[in-house]
DNA sequence: GCCACGCTTCGGAAGCGGCCGAAGCGCCGA
DNA sequence: TCGGCGCTTCGGCCGCTTCCGAAGCGTGGC
């Protein structure tokens, strides 16, 4: 009953790893052959093979003056295969995000995720906002709609930046940031069109998701033309 | 594209292994939590986590002054699970032998495996041999049968030991050794009741198996009462 | 009975890797 | 704006592991 670290360390040495890979097809090899494969001398190979045998990674059978080594079983081959798969992956992986987190979350007080980029797209595409100086300003039509929704535009204008883009790391498109983004998020949460979901037990990152309520889905479609 | 050894070595350190096991459920933990779990200081933990991240075994996400770490994906968890399974096994495993090798093989010129111990059982159980001085001698009835089979008893008697037991390492019961054992094997091969099978490509240990021919199966049953 | 061969054990040297303490950087709250 | 906090980098020490050469042991062949 050895530990995870001890077992992995057995595979983690270049010489031993070369031996194990040579044994992966299932055939037995002698200590001398394995030494040659690993590129080390007979004494070193003997010590390494002893360690592998004590760890159960290889099985040994003495026959005359030869000692035959083979993998310690199906599970050993499987473990090595799995590790080879890991080793072959591109090293750097993007932070994996679960589906609920992709749908909606808070990003520095504004709505991010699919809902956030959807809002951004509708607000700009329907002429509520127009670009100016790297950010956005509200059009007369947009102001009327936002005021009707009870968005506190005065509070939004007191922020350092009124409205600007924030690249969404899960959608790779921008969502709305700045004071307007914060006020929009505040509104959606106050009206309970979106609710915070506590991280579940099966959860990964301890971030709350933003989940649309049934009423919220209807409202988002009615007010912004945002499809579910 | 790192190597098998490098990947395994990442898991092979006790501190890193403790961190990975803590991350196994899938939840994200901060660098500080992982340091406490691994029982090391913050600097050491930082270095270890950096190595794990560069190897793709964990993913990192900075949030405020915390850094959240989680496993680098499904495959990583799978690899660790597999290694844990390996680690939980009893360390020493017996040399695994394939079925064909268990059935029949040559052991120092005599027949070993299930066929060998079966022969031993029939020869002694049917009164062809009787014990004497730690070995076996032929009974009159046995001698008649063996001579009828064309076994060269004179040659068998010229051997240092006429008939004795040899513990069979796959069956854990004795098969027949000594001069009689050798002569019996010679007979069975000469009559092609058993044939040598060359090791196949999928083979493990490079030993030839002994395989009964259809005719051999009938003869072994008829002459010795040996069931297939 | 001797030598050749395969493998192991022993002893010593070198290198790698992990750990800590001190210092530095960035984020957060007052 | 300042201090606390989490985390990182740097420098240095220590221990473990790996390797080789020399010698020893058992097997197999002459």
Short mmCIF file of C-alpha atoms in Angstrom, two decimals, chain A:
data_model
loop_
_atom_site.label_atom_id
_atom_site.label_comp_id
_atom_site.label_asym_id
_atom_site.label_seq_id
_atom_site.Cartn_x
_atom_site.Cartn_y
_atom_site.Cartn_z
CA UNK A 1 0.00 0.00 0.00
CA UNK A 2 2.26 2.68 -1.25
CA UNK A 3 1.38 6.29 -1.81
CA UNK A 4 0.42 8.15 -4.92
CA UNK A 5 3.63 10.12 -4.81
CA UNK A 6 5.80 7.04 -4.45
CA UNK A 7 4.12 5.30 -7.35
CA UNK A 8 4.30 8.31 -9.61
CA UNK A 9 7.90 8.93 -8.63
CA UNK A 10 8.75 5.43 -9.81
CA UNK A 11 7.54 6.38 -13.28
CA UNK A 12 8.99 9.86 -12.94
CA UNK A 13 12.62 8.96 -13.50
CA UNK A 14 13.83 9.14 -17.09
CA UNK A 15 15.64 5.81 -16.97
CA UNK A 16 12.74 3.99 -15.38
CA UNK A 17 10.26 5.67 -17.69
CA UNK A 18 12.23 4.50 -20.71
CA UNK A 19 12.20 0.95 -19.38
CA UNK A 20 8.48 1.04 -18.71
CA UNK A 21 7.74 2.38 -22.16
CA UNK A 22 9.86 -0.38 -23.66
CA UNK A 23 7.79 -2.89 -21.69
CA UNK A 24 4.49 -1.29 -22.67
CA UNK A 25 3.77 -3.69 -25.56
CA UNK A 26 3.62 -6.50 -23.01
CA UNK A 27 6.66 -8.50 -23.96
CA UNK A 28 9.29 -9.42 -21.43
CA UNK A 29 12.83 -8.08 -21.69
CA UNK A 30 15.99 -8.96 -19.83
CA UNK A 31 17.77 -6.67 -17.42
CA UNK A 32 20.56 -6.16 -19.92
CA UNK A 33 18.24 -5.18 -22.74
CA UNK A 34 16.48 -2.72 -20.46
CA UNK A 35 19.79 -1.23 -19.38
CA UNK A 36 20.72 -0.64 -23.01
CA UNK A 37 17.33 0.86 -23.76
CA UNK A 38 17.56 3.22 -20.81
CA UNK A 39 21.13 4.13 -21.69
CA UNK A 40 22.54 3.30 -18.30
CA UNK A 41 24.96 0.73 -16.94
CA UNK A 42 24.06 -2.65 -15.58
CA UNK A 43 24.39 -1.66 -11.92
CA UNK A 44 22.10 1.32 -12.30
CA UNK A 45 19.58 -0.72 -14.25
CA UNK A 46 19.61 -3.40 -11.59
CA UNK A 47 18.81 -0.88 -8.89
CA UNK A 48 16.05 0.75 -10.93
CA UNK A 49 14.46 -2.57 -11.80
CA UNK A 50 14.58 -3.59 -8.18
CA UNK A 51 12.69 -0.43 -7.26
CA UNK A 52 10.14 -1.00 -10.00
CA UNK A 53 9.61 -4.58 -8.88
CA UNK A 54 9.17 -3.58 -5.25
CA UNK A 55 6.59 -1.06 -6.34
CA UNK A 56 4.74 -3.71 -8.30
CA UNK A 57 5.22 -1.91 -11.59
CA UNK A 58 7.16 -4.76 -13.12
CA UNK A 59 7.18 -8.48 -12.46
CA UNK A 60 10.37 -10.49 -12.63
CA UNK A 61 11.08 -14.07 -13.52
CA UNK A 62 14.50 -15.59 -13.17
CA UNK A 63 15.42 -18.09 -15.84
CA UNK A 64 18.95 -19.36 -15.91
CA UNK A 65 21.32 -16.46 -15.76
CA UNK A 66 18.80 -14.11 -17.29
CA UNK A 67 16.19 -12.13 -15.48
CA UNK A 68 13.08 -11.35 -17.47
CA UNK A 69 11.05 -8.30 -16.67
CA UNK A 70 7.57 -7.40 -17.80
CA UNK A 71 4.95 -4.92 -16.74
CA UNK A 72 3.21 -5.73 -13.49
CA UNK A 73 -0.17 -6.04 -15.09
CA UNK A 74 -2.93 -4.51 -17.13
CA UNK A 75 -3.38 -1.66 -14.66
CA UNK A 76 0.24 -0.63 -14.95
CA UNK A 77 0.03 -0.40 -18.71
CA UNK A 78 -3.19 1.55 -18.40
CA UNK A 79 -1.64 4.01 -15.97
CA UNK A 80 1.33 4.59 -18.25
CA UNK A 81 -0.90 5.05 -21.26
CA UNK A 82 -2.95 7.59 -19.38
CA UNK A 83 0.15 9.47 -18.35
CA UNK A 84 1.40 9.42 -21.91
CA UNK A 85 -1.85 10.98 -22.95
CA UNK A 86 -1.34 13.69 -20.39
CA UNK A 87 2.20 14.26 -21.55
CA UNK A 88 1.12 14.59 -25.16
CA UNK A 89 -1.41 17.32 -24.45
CA UNK A 90 -0.61 20.92 -25.13
CA UNK A 91 0.86 22.00 -21.85
CA UNK A 92 -1.07 25.14 -21.17
CA UNK A 93 -4.80 24.74 -20.93
CA UNK A 94 -7.28 27.55 -20.61
CA UNK A 95 -9.08 27.78 -17.35
CA UNK A 96 -11.99 25.40 -17.76
CA UNK A 97 -15.35 26.92 -17.04
CA UNK A 98 -18.57 25.10 -16.56
CA UNK A 99 -21.68 25.79 -18.53
CA UNK A 100 -23.53 27.72 -15.83
CA UNK A 101 -20.56 30.02 -15.42
CA UNK A 102 -20.44 30.64 -19.14
CA UNK A 103 -24.07 31.62 -19.13
CA UNK A 104 -23.96 34.33 -16.54
CA UNK A 105 -21.69 35.67 -13.84
CA UNK A 106 -20.56 38.94 -12.37
CA UNK A 107 -17.40 40.52 -13.68
CA UNK A 108 -16.41 43.41 -11.56
CA UNK A 109 -20.03 44.25 -10.81
CA UNK A 110 -21.24 43.93 -14.34
CA UNK A 111 -22.94 41.03 -16.08
CA UNK A 112 -20.59 38.71 -17.91
CA UNK A 113 -21.04 35.51 -19.78
CA UNK A 114 -23.47 34.82 -22.59
CA UNK A 115 -26.09 37.06 -21.03
CA UNK A 116 -23.58 39.89 -20.68
CA UNK A 117 -22.33 39.77 -24.26
CA UNK A 118 -25.91 39.39 -25.45
CA UNK A 119 -26.90 42.56 -23.64
CA UNK A 120 -23.92 44.37 -25.13
CA UNK A 121 -24.88 43.24 -28.60
CA UNK A 122 -28.51 44.33 -28.29
CA UNK A 123 -27.76 47.70 -26.67
CA UNK A 124 -25.28 48.65 -29.37
CA UNK A 125 -27.04 46.93 -32.29
CA UNK A 126 -30.42 48.49 -31.62
CA UNK A 127 -29.09 52.01 -31.41
CA UNK A 128 -29.37 52.53 -27.67
CA UNK A 129 -25.66 53.24 -27.49
CA UNK A 130 -23.29 54.79 -29.98
CA UNK A 131 -19.52 54.77 -29.95
CA UNK A 132 -17.53 57.76 -28.79
CA UNK A 133 -13.90 58.05 -27.81
CA UNK A 134 -13.29 54.36 -27.27
CA UNK A 135 -16.41 54.04 -25.15
CA UNK A 136 -20.15 54.37 -25.50
CA UNK A 137 -22.70 57.10 -24.93
CA UNK A 138 -26.47 56.70 -24.82
CA UNK A 139 -28.57 57.89 -27.75
CA UNK A 140 -31.82 59.79 -27.03
CA UNK A 141 -33.77 56.67 -27.86
CA UNK A 142 -31.58 54.59 -25.58
CA UNK A 143 -31.91 57.03 -22.73
CA UNK A 144 -35.69 56.92 -22.94
CA UNK A 145 -35.70 53.13 -22.81
CA UNK A 146 -33.17 52.92 -20.00
CA UNK A 147 -34.99 55.49 -17.89
CA UNK A 148 -38.23 53.62 -18.50
CA UNK A 149 -36.48 50.50 -17.15
CA UNK A 150 -35.54 52.50 -14.04
CA UNK A 151 -31.79 52.44 -14.74
CA UNK A 152 -30.05 55.09 -12.64
CA UNK A 153 -28.18 56.89 -15.43
CA UNK A 154 -27.05 59.66 -13.10
CA UNK A 155 -25.27 57.13 -10.91
CA UNK A 156 -23.77 55.54 -14.00
CA UNK A 157 -22.39 58.88 -15.14
CA UNK A 158 -20.69 59.45 -11.78
CA UNK A 159 -18.44 56.42 -12.41
CA UNK A 160 -14.95 57.02 -13.81
CA UNK A 161 -16.08 55.57 -17.11
CA UNK A 162 -19.68 55.64 -18.21
CA UNK A 163 -19.74 52.71 -20.62
CA UNK A 164 -16.97 50.74 -22.19
CA UNK A 165 -16.11 47.24 -23.39
CA UNK A 166 -14.72 44.46 -21.25
CA UNK A 167 -13.48 41.40 -23.06
CA UNK A 168 -15.34 38.33 -21.88
CA UNK A 169 -12.92 35.46 -21.16
CA UNK A 170 -15.48 32.75 -21.76
CA UNK A 171 -17.25 34.21 -24.79
CA UNK A 172 -14.29 36.02 -26.36
CA UNK A 173 -16.55 38.93 -27.18
CA UNK A 174 -17.07 42.11 -25.16
CA UNK A 175 -19.66 42.69 -22.52
CA UNK A 176 -20.69 46.08 -21.19
CA UNK A 177 -18.54 47.56 -18.42
CA UNK A 178 -18.30 50.93 -16.72
CA UNK A 179 -20.92 52.73 -14.69
CA UNK A 180 -23.72 51.77 -17.04
CA UNK A 181 -22.74 48.14 -16.87
CA UNK A 182 -22.81 48.24 -13.08
CA UNK A 183 -26.20 49.96 -13.00
CA UNK A 184 -27.65 47.52 -15.48
CA UNK A 185 -26.46 44.62 -13.37
CA UNK A 186 -27.87 46.22 -10.24
CA UNK A 187 -31.21 46.64 -11.96
CA UNK A 188 -31.39 43.08 -13.25
CA UNK A 189 -30.57 41.73 -9.82
CA UNK A 190 -32.95 44.08 -8.01
CA UNK A 191 -35.79 43.07 -10.29
CA UNK A 192 -34.79 39.44 -9.82
CA UNK A 193 -34.49 38.90 -13.54
CA UNK A 194 -31.16 37.38 -12.61
CA UNK A 195 -30.40 35.68 -9.30
CA UNK A 196 -27.13 34.64 -7.78
CA UNK A 197 -26.60 30.89 -7.55
CA UNK A 198 -24.34 29.65 -4.78
CA UNK A 199 -21.63 27.27 -5.91
CA UNK A 200 -22.86 23.70 -5.73
CA UNK A 201 -21.04 20.83 -4.08
CA UNK A 202 -19.95 19.61 -7.48
CA UNK A 203 -18.63 23.01 -8.17
CA UNK A 204 -15.23 23.98 -9.34
CA UNK A 205 -14.47 27.61 -9.06
CA UNK A 206 -16.13 29.19 -6.07
CA UNK A 207 -17.82 31.87 -8.10
CA UNK A 208 -21.49 32.48 -8.03
CA UNK A 209 -23.31 32.11 -11.31
CA UNK A 210 -26.00 34.47 -12.45
CA UNK A 211 -29.08 32.57 -13.36
CA UNK A 212 -32.07 34.05 -15.19
CA UNK A 213 -35.43 33.49 -13.53
CA UNK A 214 -38.43 32.50 -15.69
CA UNK A 215 -39.72 36.02 -15.27
CA UNK A 216 -36.28 37.33 -16.13
CA UNK A 217 -36.15 35.35 -19.35
CA UNK A 218 -39.42 36.87 -20.44
CA UNK A 219 -38.32 40.35 -19.44
CA UNK A 220 -34.93 40.11 -21.13
CA UNK A 221 -36.61 39.10 -24.32
CA UNK A 222 -39.32 41.75 -24.08
CA UNK A 223 -37.08 44.63 -23.07
CA UNK A 224 -33.84 43.85 -24.94
CA UNK A 225 -34.84 41.32 -27.55
CA UNK A 226 -32.54 38.88 -25.87
CA UNK A 227 -33.29 35.30 -26.82
CA UNK A 228 -32.95 32.69 -24.15
#
